[in-house]
mmCIF file of C-alpha atoms in Angstrom:
data_model
loop_
_atom_site.group_PDB
_atom_site.id
_atom_site.type_symbol
_atom_site.label_atom_id
_atom_site.label_comp_id
_atom_site.label_asym_id
_atom_site.label_seq_id
_atom_site.Cartn_x
_atom_site.Cartn_y
_atom_site.Cartn_z
ATOM 1 C CA UNK T 1 19.496 54.450 50.155
ATOM 2 C CA UNK T 2 16.218 53.509 48.620
ATOM 3 C CA UNK T 3 17.461 53.748 45.195
ATOM 4 C CA UNK T 4 20.650 51.915 45.812
ATOM 5 C CA UNK T 5 18.452 49.163 47.359
ATOM 6 C CA UNK T 6 16.150 49.054 44.256
ATOM 7 C CA UNK T 7 18.903 48.745 41.816
ATOM 8 C CA UNK T 8 20.605 45.956 43.936
ATOM 9 C CA UNK T 9 17.197 44.120 43.853
ATOM 10 C CA UNK T 10 16.838 44.620 40.060
ATOM 11 C CA UNK T 11 20.335 43.385 39.616
ATOM 12 C CA UNK T 12 19.774 40.416 41.749
ATOM 13 C CA UNK T 13 16.569 39.558 39.389
ATOM 14 C CA UNK T 14 18.513 39.913 36.349
ATOM 15 C CA UNK T 15 21.123 37.562 37.392
ATOM 16 C CA UNK T 16 18.415 35.036 38.316
ATOM 17 C CA UNK T 17 16.993 35.277 35.115
ATOM 18 C CA UNK T 18 20.270 35.123 33.320
ATOM 19 C CA UNK T 19 21.258 32.113 35.138
ATOM 20 C CA UNK T 20 17.816 30.388 34.518
ATOM 21 C CA UNK T 21 18.305 31.169 30.706
ATOM 22 C CA UNK T 22 21.678 29.713 30.673
ATOM 23 C CA UNK T 23 20.695 26.669 32.439
ATOM 24 C CA UNK T 24 17.759 26.139 30.181
ATOM 25 C CA UNK T 25 20.542 26.632 27.272
ATOM 26 C CA UNK T 26 22.433 24.004 28.712
ATOM 27 C CA UNK T 27 19.631 21.646 29.144
ATOM 28 C CA UNK T 28 18.658 21.950 25.528
ATOM 29 C CA UNK T 29 22.024 21.548 24.658
ATOM 30 C CA UNK T 30 22.305 18.296 26.273
ATOM 31 C CA UNK T 31 18.984 17.061 25.004
ATOM 32 C CA UNK T 32 20.283 17.834 21.491
ATOM 33 C CA UNK T 33 23.356 16.176 22.085
ATOM 34 C CA UNK T 34 21.605 13.127 23.310
ATOM 35 C CA UNK T 35 19.304 13.216 20.371
ATOM 36 C CA UNK T 36 22.471 12.979 18.256
ATOM 37 C CA UNK T 37 23.872 10.146 20.164
ATOM 38 C CA UNK T 38 20.848 7.930 19.381
ATOM 39 C CA UNK T 39 20.521 8.961 15.754
ATOM 40 C CA UNK T 40 22.031 5.886 14.570
ATOM 41 C CA UNK T 41 19.533 3.927 16.635
ATOM 42 C CA UNK T 42 16.819 5.758 15.161
ATOM 43 C CA UNK T 43 18.229 5.634 11.686
ATOM 44 C CA UNK T 44 17.371 1.786 11.921
ATOM 45 C CA UNK T 45 13.644 2.769 11.870
ATOM 46 C CA UNK T 46 11.527 3.035 15.111
ATOM 47 C CA UNK T 47 9.583 -0.171 13.738
ATOM 48 C CA UNK T 48 12.648 -1.936 14.655
ATOM 49 C CA UNK T 49 13.497 -0.633 18.088
ATOM 50 C CA UNK T 50 12.833 -2.821 20.939
ATOM 51 C CA UNK T 51 10.566 -1.827 23.960
ATOM 52 C CA UNK T 52 13.633 -0.783 26.024
ATOM 53 C CA UNK T 53 14.946 1.471 23.247
ATOM 54 C CA UNK T 54 11.579 3.105 22.627
ATOM 55 C CA UNK T 55 11.185 3.584 26.397
ATOM 56 C CA UNK T 56 14.529 5.131 26.547
ATOM 57 C CA UNK T 57 13.834 7.617 23.846
ATOM 58 C CA UNK T 58 10.400 8.608 25.557
ATOM 59 C CA UNK T 59 12.189 9.253 28.787
ATOM 60 C CA UNK T 60 14.820 11.365 27.202
ATOM 61 C CA UNK T 61 11.972 13.841 26.018
ATOM 62 C CA UNK T 62 9.766 13.344 29.004
ATOM 63 C CA UNK T 63 12.642 14.172 31.442
ATOM 64 C CA UNK T 64 13.868 16.840 29.434
ATOM 65 C CA UNK T 65 10.401 18.614 29.330
ATOM 66 C CA UNK T 66 10.012 18.170 33.130
ATOM 67 C CA UNK T 67 13.470 19.863 33.748
ATOM 68 C CA UNK T 68 12.719 22.715 31.344
ATOM 69 C CA UNK T 69 9.220 23.182 33.332
ATOM 70 C CA UNK T 70 11.027 23.060 36.677
ATOM 71 C CA UNK T 71 13.605 25.655 35.837
ATOM 72 C CA UNK T 72 11.226 28.081 34.236
ATOM 73 C CA UNK T 73 8.742 27.663 37.334
ATOM 74 C CA UNK T 74 11.414 27.612 40.097
ATOM 75 C CA UNK T 75 12.383 31.221 39.090
ATOM 76 C CA UNK T 76 8.872 32.666 38.160
ATOM 77 C CA UNK T 77 8.389 34.487 41.598
ATOM 78 C CA UNK T 78 11.553 36.409 41.380
ATOM 79 C CA UNK T 79 11.141 37.974 37.935
ATOM 80 C CA UNK T 80 8.820 40.588 36.718
ATOM 81 C CA UNK T 81 5.451 39.856 35.139
ATOM 82 C CA UNK T 82 6.594 40.437 31.555
ATOM 83 C CA UNK T 83 9.481 38.171 31.854
ATOM 84 C CA UNK T 84 7.002 35.377 33.272
ATOM 85 C CA UNK T 85 4.825 35.758 30.184
ATOM 86 C CA UNK T 86 7.853 35.485 27.780
ATOM 87 C CA UNK T 87 8.885 32.417 29.726
ATOM 88 C CA UNK T 88 5.542 30.920 29.572
ATOM 89 C CA UNK T 89 5.450 31.300 26.134
ATOM 90 C CA UNK T 90 8.806 29.628 25.690
ATOM 91 C CA UNK T 91 7.700 26.625 27.853
ATOM 92 C CA UNK T 92 4.570 26.264 25.544
ATOM 93 C CA UNK T 93 6.890 26.081 22.546
ATOM 94 C CA UNK T 94 9.296 23.598 24.112
ATOM 95 C CA UNK T 95 5.977 21.603 25.130
ATOM 96 C CA UNK T 96 4.946 21.569 21.467
ATOM 97 C CA UNK T 97 8.465 20.525 20.179
ATOM 98 C CA UNK T 98 9.426 17.796 22.819
ATOM 99 C CA UNK T 99 5.604 16.527 23.572
ATOM 100 C CA UNK T 100 5.322 15.866 19.955
ATOM 101 C CA UNK T 101 8.127 13.646 19.838
ATOM 102 C CA UNK T 102 7.027 12.037 22.873
ATOM 103 C CA UNK T 103 3.676 11.293 21.510
ATOM 104 C CA UNK T 104 5.042 9.905 18.484
ATOM 105 C CA UNK T 105 7.246 7.468 20.558
ATOM 106 C CA UNK T 106 4.188 6.662 22.578
ATOM 107 C CA UNK T 107 2.273 5.754 19.317
ATOM 108 C CA UNK T 108 5.085 3.393 18.242
ATOM 109 C CA UNK T 109 4.896 1.559 21.661
ATOM 110 C CA UNK T 110 1.165 0.995 21.152
ATOM 111 C CA UNK T 111 1.924 -0.217 17.712
ATOM 112 C CA UNK T 112 4.747 -2.475 19.022
ATOM 113 C CA UNK T 113 2.318 -3.757 21.703
ATOM 114 C CA UNK T 114 -0.138 -4.495 18.933
ATOM 115 C CA UNK T 115 2.323 -6.207 16.958
ATOM 116 C CA UNK T 116 3.329 -8.370 19.835
ATOM 117 C CA UNK T 117 -0.411 -9.332 20.440
ATOM 118 C CA UNK T 118 -1.024 -10.500 16.994
ATOM 119 C CA UNK T 119 2.072 -12.328 16.814
ATOM 120 C CA UNK T 120 1.331 -14.314 20.138
ATOM 121 C CA UNK T 121 -2.161 -14.747 18.508
ATOM 122 C CA UNK T 122 -0.639 -16.144 15.328
ATOM 123 C CA UNK T 123 1.860 -18.567 17.256
ATOM 124 C CA UNK T 124 -1.010 -19.867 19.358
ATOM 125 C CA UNK T 125 -3.222 -20.657 16.397
ATOM 126 C CA UNK T 126 -0.068 -22.378 15.040
ATOM 127 C CA UNK T 127 0.579 -24.475 17.927
ATOM 128 C CA UNK T 128 -3.090 -25.407 18.164
ATOM 129 C CA UNK T 129 -2.812 -27.010 14.654
ATOM 130 C CA UNK T 130 -1.162 -30.196 16.380
ATOM 131 C CA UNK T 131 2.003 -31.708 17.237
ATOM 132 C CA UNK T 132 2.332 -33.244 13.644
ATOM 133 C CA UNK T 133 1.724 -29.978 11.917
ATOM 134 C CA UNK T 134 4.204 -28.121 14.236
ATOM 135 C CA UNK T 135 6.757 -30.915 13.757
ATOM 136 C CA UNK T 136 6.430 -30.626 10.042
ATOM 137 C CA UNK T 137 7.150 -26.950 10.211
ATOM 138 C CA UNK T 138 9.869 -27.113 12.599
ATOM 139 C CA UNK T 139 11.843 -29.763 10.279
ATOM 140 C CA UNK T 140 11.581 -27.365 7.258
ATOM 141 C CA UNK T 141 12.836 -24.542 9.526
ATOM 142 C CA UNK T 142 15.833 -26.729 10.722
ATOM 143 C CA UNK T 143 16.765 -27.744 7.199
ATOM 144 C CA UNK T 144 16.632 -24.096 6.124
ATOM 145 C CA UNK T 145 15.859 -22.180 2.980
ATOM 146 C CA UNK T 146 18.880 -23.548 1.225
ATOM 147 C CA UNK T 147 17.272 -26.990 1.145
ATOM 148 C CA UNK T 148 16.077 -28.358 -2.110
ATOM 149 C CA UNK T 149 12.966 -29.640 -0.151
ATOM 150 C CA UNK T 150 12.107 -26.045 1.129
ATOM 151 C CA UNK T 151 8.392 -25.371 0.096
ATOM 152 C CA UNK T 152 9.154 -21.734 -0.505
ATOM 153 C CA UNK T 153 11.682 -20.868 -2.995
ATOM 154 C CA UNK T 154 14.232 -17.878 -2.256
ATOM 155 C CA UNK T 155 16.033 -16.219 -5.254
ATOM 156 C CA UNK T 156 18.957 -13.991 -4.330
ATOM 157 C CA UNK T 157 20.328 -11.160 -6.761
ATOM 158 C CA UNK T 158 23.994 -10.626 -7.076
ATOM 159 C CA UNK T 159 25.713 -9.538 -3.830
ATOM 160 C CA UNK T 160 22.896 -10.401 -1.660
ATOM 161 C CA UNK T 161 24.357 -13.957 -0.705
ATOM 162 C CA UNK T 162 27.004 -12.249 1.655
ATOM 163 C CA UNK T 163 25.288 -9.171 2.890
ATOM 164 C CA UNK T 164 22.458 -6.890 3.250
ATOM 165 C CA UNK T 165 20.852 -8.445 6.201
ATOM 166 C CA UNK T 166 23.390 -10.877 7.585
ATOM 167 C CA UNK T 167 24.238 -14.316 7.104
ATOM 168 C CA UNK T 168 26.795 -16.217 5.022
ATOM 169 C CA UNK T 169 26.701 -17.983 1.606
ATOM 170 C CA UNK T 170 23.889 -20.528 1.125
ATOM 171 C CA UNK T 171 24.815 -23.361 -1.308
ATOM 172 C CA UNK T 172 20.969 -24.221 -2.108
ATOM 173 C CA UNK T 173 19.679 -20.672 -2.643
ATOM 174 C CA UNK T 174 18.930 -20.007 -6.216
ATOM 175 C CA UNK T 175 20.785 -17.089 -7.528
ATOM 176 C CA UNK T 176 21.153 -17.822 -11.286
ATOM 177 C CA UNK T 177 19.963 -14.563 -13.255
ATOM 178 C CA UNK T 178 17.427 -16.392 -15.387
ATOM 179 C CA UNK T 179 13.715 -15.769 -15.601
ATOM 180 C CA UNK T 180 11.390 -18.008 -13.372
ATOM 181 C CA UNK T 181 9.382 -20.841 -14.831
ATOM 182 C CA UNK T 182 6.103 -20.197 -12.674
ATOM 183 C CA UNK T 183 4.844 -23.324 -13.725
ATOM 184 C CA UNK T 184 7.991 -24.983 -12.157
ATOM 185 C CA UNK T 185 8.063 -22.952 -9.146
ATOM 186 C CA UNK T 186 4.297 -23.143 -8.134
ATOM 187 C CA UNK T 187 3.232 -26.347 -10.002
ATOM 188 C CA UNK T 188 0.433 -24.784 -11.733
ATOM 189 C CA UNK T 189 -0.762 -21.986 -14.270
ATOM 190 C CA UNK T 190 -2.696 -19.980 -12.009
ATOM 191 C CA UNK T 191 -2.542 -16.091 -12.047
ATOM 192 C CA UNK T 192 0.845 -14.650 -10.545
ATOM 193 C CA UNK T 193 0.886 -11.342 -8.472
ATOM 194 C CA UNK T 194 3.692 -9.641 -6.893
ATOM 195 C CA UNK T 195 4.775 -7.317 -4.135
ATOM 196 C CA UNK T 196 7.752 -5.184 -4.452
ATOM 197 C CA UNK T 197 9.006 -4.028 -0.831
ATOM 198 C CA UNK T 198 7.396 -6.755 0.995
ATOM 199 C CA UNK T 199 9.153 -5.915 4.327
ATOM 200 C CA UNK T 200 8.266 -8.311 7.209
ATOM 201 C CA UNK T 201 6.019 -10.290 4.806
ATOM 202 C CA UNK T 202 2.761 -9.851 6.695
ATOM 203 C CA UNK T 203 0.650 -8.494 3.840
ATOM 204 C CA UNK T 204 1.907 -10.687 1.026
ATOM 205 C CA UNK T 205 1.587 -13.860 3.356
ATOM 206 C CA UNK T 206 -1.941 -12.960 4.242
ATOM 207 C CA UNK T 207 -2.717 -12.232 0.637
ATOM 208 C CA UNK T 208 -1.313 -15.743 -0.511
ATOM 209 C CA UNK T 209 -3.320 -17.495 2.290
ATOM 210 C CA UNK T 210 -6.546 -15.893 0.775
ATOM 211 C CA UNK T 211 -5.555 -16.714 -2.446
ATOM 212 C CA UNK T 212 -4.577 -20.270 -2.031
ATOM 213 C CA UNK T 213 -5.882 -22.550 -4.686
ATOM 214 C CA UNK T 214 -6.644 -19.456 -7.026
ATOM 215 C CA UNK T 215 -3.250 -17.603 -7.373
ATOM 216 C CA UNK T 216 0.315 -17.396 -6.756
ATOM 217 C CA UNK T 217 2.458 -14.663 -5.120
ATOM 218 C CA UNK T 218 6.116 -13.249 -5.563
ATOM 219 C CA UNK T 219 7.476 -11.314 -2.754
ATOM 220 C CA UNK T 220 10.432 -9.000 -3.412
ATOM 221 C CA UNK T 221 12.447 -7.423 -0.522
ATOM 222 C CA UNK T 222 15.984 -6.008 -0.627
ATOM 223 C CA UNK T 223 16.827 -6.878 3.013
ATOM 224 C CA UNK T 224 17.809 -10.428 3.681
ATOM 225 C CA UNK T 225 16.898 -10.569 7.098
ATOM 226 C CA UNK T 226 13.330 -9.540 6.191
ATOM 227 C CA UNK T 227 13.204 -12.156 3.321
ATOM 228 C CA UNK T 228 14.050 -14.758 5.807
ATOM 229 C CA UNK T 229 11.547 -13.536 8.215
ATOM 230 C CA UNK T 230 8.875 -13.803 5.319
ATOM 231 C CA UNK T 231 10.107 -17.229 4.428
ATOM 232 C CA UNK T 232 9.440 -18.529 8.084
ATOM 233 C CA UNK T 233 5.825 -16.917 8.010
ATOM 234 C CA UNK T 234 4.940 -18.527 4.911
ATOM 235 C CA UNK T 235 6.252 -21.995 6.168
ATOM 236 C CA UNK T 236 4.266 -21.440 9.479
ATOM 237 C CA UNK T 237 1.219 -21.135 7.441
ATOM 238 C CA UNK T 238 2.299 -24.034 5.287
ATOM 239 C CA UNK T 239 2.077 -21.889 1.884
ATOM 240 C CA UNK T 240 3.043 -23.294 -1.341
ATOM 241 C CA UNK T 241 1.936 -20.555 -3.468
ATOM 242 C CA UNK T 242 4.585 -17.868 -2.485
ATOM 243 C CA UNK T 243 8.186 -17.416 -3.800
ATOM 244 C CA UNK T 244 10.643 -14.762 -2.524
ATOM 245 C CA UNK T 245 13.165 -12.595 -4.461
ATOM 246 C CA UNK T 246 16.026 -10.899 -2.548
ATOM 247 C CA UNK T 247 17.606 -7.876 -4.044
ATOM 248 C CA UNK T 248 17.104 -4.570 -5.750
ATOM 249 C CA UNK T 249 13.861 -4.095 -7.390
ATOM 250 C CA UNK T 250 15.017 -2.941 -10.760
ATOM 251 C CA UNK T 251 17.476 -5.833 -11.178
ATOM 252 C CA UNK T 252 15.438 -8.520 -9.731
ATOM 253 C CA UNK T 253 12.328 -7.780 -11.904
ATOM 254 C CA UNK T 254 14.479 -7.733 -15.022
ATOM 255 C CA UNK T 255 16.377 -10.613 -14.431
ATOM 256 C CA UNK T 256 13.531 -13.073 -12.906
ATOM 257 C CA UNK T 257 10.247 -12.054 -13.758
ATOM 258 C CA UNK T 258 9.128 -13.126 -17.477
ATOM 259 C CA UNK T 259 7.684 -10.566 -19.700
ATOM 260 C CA UNK T 260 3.847 -10.222 -19.763
ATOM 261 C CA UNK T 261 3.625 -12.573 -16.879
ATOM 262 C CA UNK T 262 2.109 -10.716 -13.838
ATOM 263 C CA UNK T 263 -1.709 -10.063 -13.384
ATOM 264 C CA UNK T 264 -0.896 -7.399 -10.614
ATOM 265 C CA UNK T 265 2.319 -5.784 -9.244
ATOM 266 C CA UNK T 266 1.882 -4.090 -5.548
ATOM 267 C CA UNK T 267 4.160 -1.593 -4.072
ATOM 268 C CA UNK T 268 2.890 -1.003 -0.462
ATOM 269 C CA UNK T 269 4.421 1.977 1.467
ATOM 270 C CA UNK T 270 7.863 2.374 -0.320
ATOM 271 C CA UNK T 271 10.167 4.487 1.640
ATOM 272 C CA UNK T 272 9.901 8.194 0.506
ATOM 273 C CA UNK T 273 12.961 9.958 -0.948
ATOM 274 C CA UNK T 274 15.249 11.736 1.425
ATOM 275 C CA UNK T 275 14.858 14.986 -0.416
ATOM 276 C CA UNK T 276 13.591 16.118 -3.781
ATOM 277 C CA UNK T 277 15.505 14.854 -6.658
ATOM 278 C CA UNK T 278 16.929 12.109 -4.332
ATOM 279 C CA UNK T 279 18.031 8.930 -6.091
ATOM 280 C CA UNK T 280 16.280 7.196 -3.124
ATOM 281 C CA UNK T 281 13.288 6.565 -4.968
ATOM 282 C CA UNK T 282 12.057 3.287 -6.341
ATOM 283 C CA UNK T 283 9.221 4.379 -8.347
ATOM 284 C CA UNK T 284 11.211 6.213 -11.290
ATOM 285 C CA UNK T 285 11.165 5.881 -14.950
ATOM 286 C CA UNK T 286 13.260 2.764 -15.012
ATOM 287 C CA UNK T 287 11.026 0.859 -12.509
ATOM 288 C CA UNK T 288 7.884 1.694 -14.465
ATOM 289 C CA UNK T 289 9.572 0.436 -17.707
ATOM 290 C CA UNK T 290 10.569 -2.939 -15.629
ATOM 291 C CA UNK T 291 7.085 -3.200 -14.259
ATOM 292 C CA UNK T 292 5.416 -2.581 -17.672
ATOM 293 C CA UNK T 293 7.547 -5.037 -19.307
ATOM 294 C CA UNK T 294 6.560 -7.834 -16.442
ATOM 295 C CA UNK T 295 2.903 -7.144 -16.466
ATOM 296 C CA UNK T 296 0.338 -8.566 -18.904
ATOM 297 C CA UNK T 297 -1.225 -5.897 -21.283
ATOM 298 C CA UNK T 298 -4.666 -4.715 -21.452
ATOM 299 C CA UNK T 299 -6.277 -5.834 -24.766
ATOM 300 C CA UNK T 300 -7.304 -3.125 -27.389
ATOM 301 C CA UNK T 301 -10.680 -1.693 -26.624
ATOM 302 C CA UNK T 302 -10.678 -3.284 -23.215
ATOM 303 C CA UNK T 303 -11.675 -1.649 -20.154
ATOM 304 C CA UNK T 304 -8.967 -0.360 -17.591
ATOM 305 C CA UNK T 305 -10.679 -1.583 -14.709
ATOM 306 C CA UNK T 306 -10.237 -5.557 -14.930
ATOM 307 C CA UNK T 307 -10.197 -8.111 -17.718
ATOM 308 C CA UNK T 308 -7.013 -9.853 -18.749
ATOM 309 C CA UNK T 309 -4.624 -6.817 -18.295
ATOM 310 C CA UNK T 310 -2.305 -6.353 -15.618
ATOM 311 C CA UNK T 311 -2.272 -3.460 -12.939
ATOM 312 C CA UNK T 312 0.392 -1.769 -11.091
ATOM 313 C CA UNK T 313 -0.861 -0.729 -7.802
ATOM 314 C CA UNK T 314 1.107 1.723 -5.329
ATOM 315 C CA UNK T 315 -0.077 2.710 -1.714
ATOM 316 C CA UNK T 316 1.721 5.272 0.373
ATOM 317 C CA UNK T 317 0.807 7.728 3.291
ATOM 318 C CA UNK T 318 3.131 10.284 2.100
ATOM 319 C CA UNK T 319 1.534 12.931 0.137
ATOM 320 C CA UNK T 320 4.881 14.211 -1.460
ATOM 321 C CA UNK T 321 5.788 10.863 -2.734
ATOM 322 C CA UNK T 322 2.281 10.013 -3.773
ATOM 323 C CA UNK T 323 2.530 13.283 -6.064
ATOM 324 C CA UNK T 324 6.030 12.386 -7.175
ATOM 325 C CA UNK T 325 4.807 8.997 -8.290
ATOM 326 C CA UNK T 326 1.851 10.119 -10.091
ATOM 327 C CA UNK T 327 4.084 12.633 -11.920
ATOM 328 C CA UNK T 328 6.212 9.566 -12.909
ATOM 329 C CA UNK T 329 3.161 7.737 -14.323
ATOM 330 C CA UNK T 330 2.082 10.857 -16.148
ATOM 331 C CA UNK T 331 5.295 10.830 -18.197
ATOM 332 C CA UNK T 332 4.597 7.187 -19.688
ATOM 333 C CA UNK T 333 0.596 7.569 -20.737
ATOM 334 C CA UNK T 334 1.623 5.018 -23.540
ATOM 335 C CA UNK T 335 2.483 2.435 -20.837
ATOM 336 C CA UNK T 336 -0.157 3.069 -17.997
ATOM 337 C CA UNK T 337 -3.359 4.619 -17.432
ATOM 338 C CA UNK T 338 -5.301 5.099 -14.440
ATOM 339 C CA UNK T 339 -8.301 3.041 -13.354
ATOM 340 C CA UNK T 340 -10.092 5.913 -11.393
ATOM 341 C CA UNK T 341 -13.111 7.574 -13.060
ATOM 342 C CA UNK T 342 -12.519 10.595 -15.162
ATOM 343 C CA UNK T 343 -8.966 9.997 -15.150
ATOM 344 C CA UNK T 344 -8.409 10.995 -11.580
ATOM 345 C CA UNK T 345 -4.425 9.781 -10.496
ATOM 346 C CA UNK T 346 -5.401 8.331 -7.339
ATOM 347 C CA UNK T 347 -8.333 7.739 -4.559
ATOM 348 C CA UNK T 348 -8.107 8.552 -0.938
ATOM 349 C CA UNK T 349 -7.931 5.615 1.222
ATOM 350 C CA UNK T 350 -7.425 2.179 0.403
ATOM 351 C CA UNK T 351 -10.323 -0.284 -0.598
ATOM 352 C CA UNK T 352 -11.817 -2.633 1.587
ATOM 353 C CA UNK T 353 -10.423 -5.898 1.835
ATOM 354 C CA UNK T 354 -7.061 -4.834 0.384
ATOM 355 C CA UNK T 355 -5.273 -6.492 3.261
ATOM 356 C CA UNK T 356 -3.433 -5.405 6.411
ATOM 357 C CA UNK T 357 0.031 -4.484 6.853
ATOM 358 C CA UNK T 358 2.713 -2.771 9.521
ATOM 359 C CA UNK T 359 1.585 0.541 8.250
ATOM 360 C CA UNK T 360 -2.054 -0.253 8.470
ATOM 361 C CA UNK T 361 -1.511 -1.178 11.998
ATOM 362 C CA UNK T 362 0.136 2.193 12.508
ATOM 363 C CA UNK T 363 -2.958 4.054 10.934
ATOM 364 C CA UNK T 364 -5.139 1.849 13.562
ATOM 365 C CA UNK T 365 -2.910 3.014 16.369
ATOM 366 C CA UNK T 366 -3.409 6.700 15.880
ATOM 367 C CA UNK T 367 -1.168 7.707 12.987
ATOM 368 C CA UNK T 368 -4.401 8.828 10.961
ATOM 369 C CA UNK T 369 -2.447 10.154 8.025
ATOM 370 C CA UNK T 370 -4.253 10.183 4.563
ATOM 371 C CA UNK T 371 -3.400 7.147 2.405
ATOM 372 C CA UNK T 372 -3.271 7.317 -1.232
ATOM 373 C CA UNK T 373 -4.264 4.398 -3.367
ATOM 374 C CA UNK T 374 -2.703 4.476 -6.981
ATOM 375 C CA UNK T 375 -3.861 1.833 -9.573
ATOM 376 C CA UNK T 376 -2.861 1.804 -13.325
ATOM 377 C CA UNK T 377 -3.531 -0.482 -16.006
ATOM 378 C CA UNK T 378 -0.498 -1.731 -18.095
ATOM 379 C CA UNK T 379 -1.341 -0.827 -21.627
#
């Protein structure tokens, strides 16, 4: 009888353990299914999600983790010590898996909050400029970038006028595939610098504001909605030393940037390729050829740290992509040479005063990844 009772108890414990494991697997499957369901949402980039969307993602992971803990701890008293230890190890692994994702979402929430506060401060400063100033900006915004009186020029590449970010055809937005006359665009002969992949325009408009009266800036971005956002930010600052290009980098540089015209070309945090050998890579041989063609060349015997030559500057926080860009540059020693001492391909961190961007805000809000600053002189 005692043996039968012990066997029955052992069978009951085993049944509870099996049921708990089954429920945990069902929960993990549900979490995986939910993650797949929001993959399209995540594909837009966490930087573009609303607070509500980010909070929903965070809640998915936190609720799932709590449910897993509850399932494991609820049956702990009915299982043998070895089974409890095994489940404890599983729980720790699940905490590592789901907790890390939750912390990532929390980081993006902090970043969005920081962005919102900065935007509020900028708008308040804008409104404080007075009614006449605000009215002038509002009039330019209402007329739109297609207006010939727009103080900020937008040049769109083929196929950009009806897609890649929304909006219909704009009669006045320049699109002819001809090199820009910088003296005509900016009304002066000051040095011209360019940012490729300008994103939301925070970095380039800040640099243009600091260079007002001493230099001009081009901003190139493939997404039309981001170009329009940069246009609005430039108007709000009343910048006249910025022009915008909308299209693919290789095509737009070749079509619209005159040879030997740029003093600097910057690429800040380009999207890394999806896999090794992926075509989703901006800095390749063709891009380097286009960049070299557009940059002023270093005089024979000159130093590679300044002077009259042009410079290509690449910044990323992705180590694999940093190495890939350095390898591409190493293949064209006749076009570019590093500005770092002893021929080093890059330096860790960005120089003081380089300028802030969305990715710098990420860094300040806890994403303390190494940043790689790659600066080469055009030969």
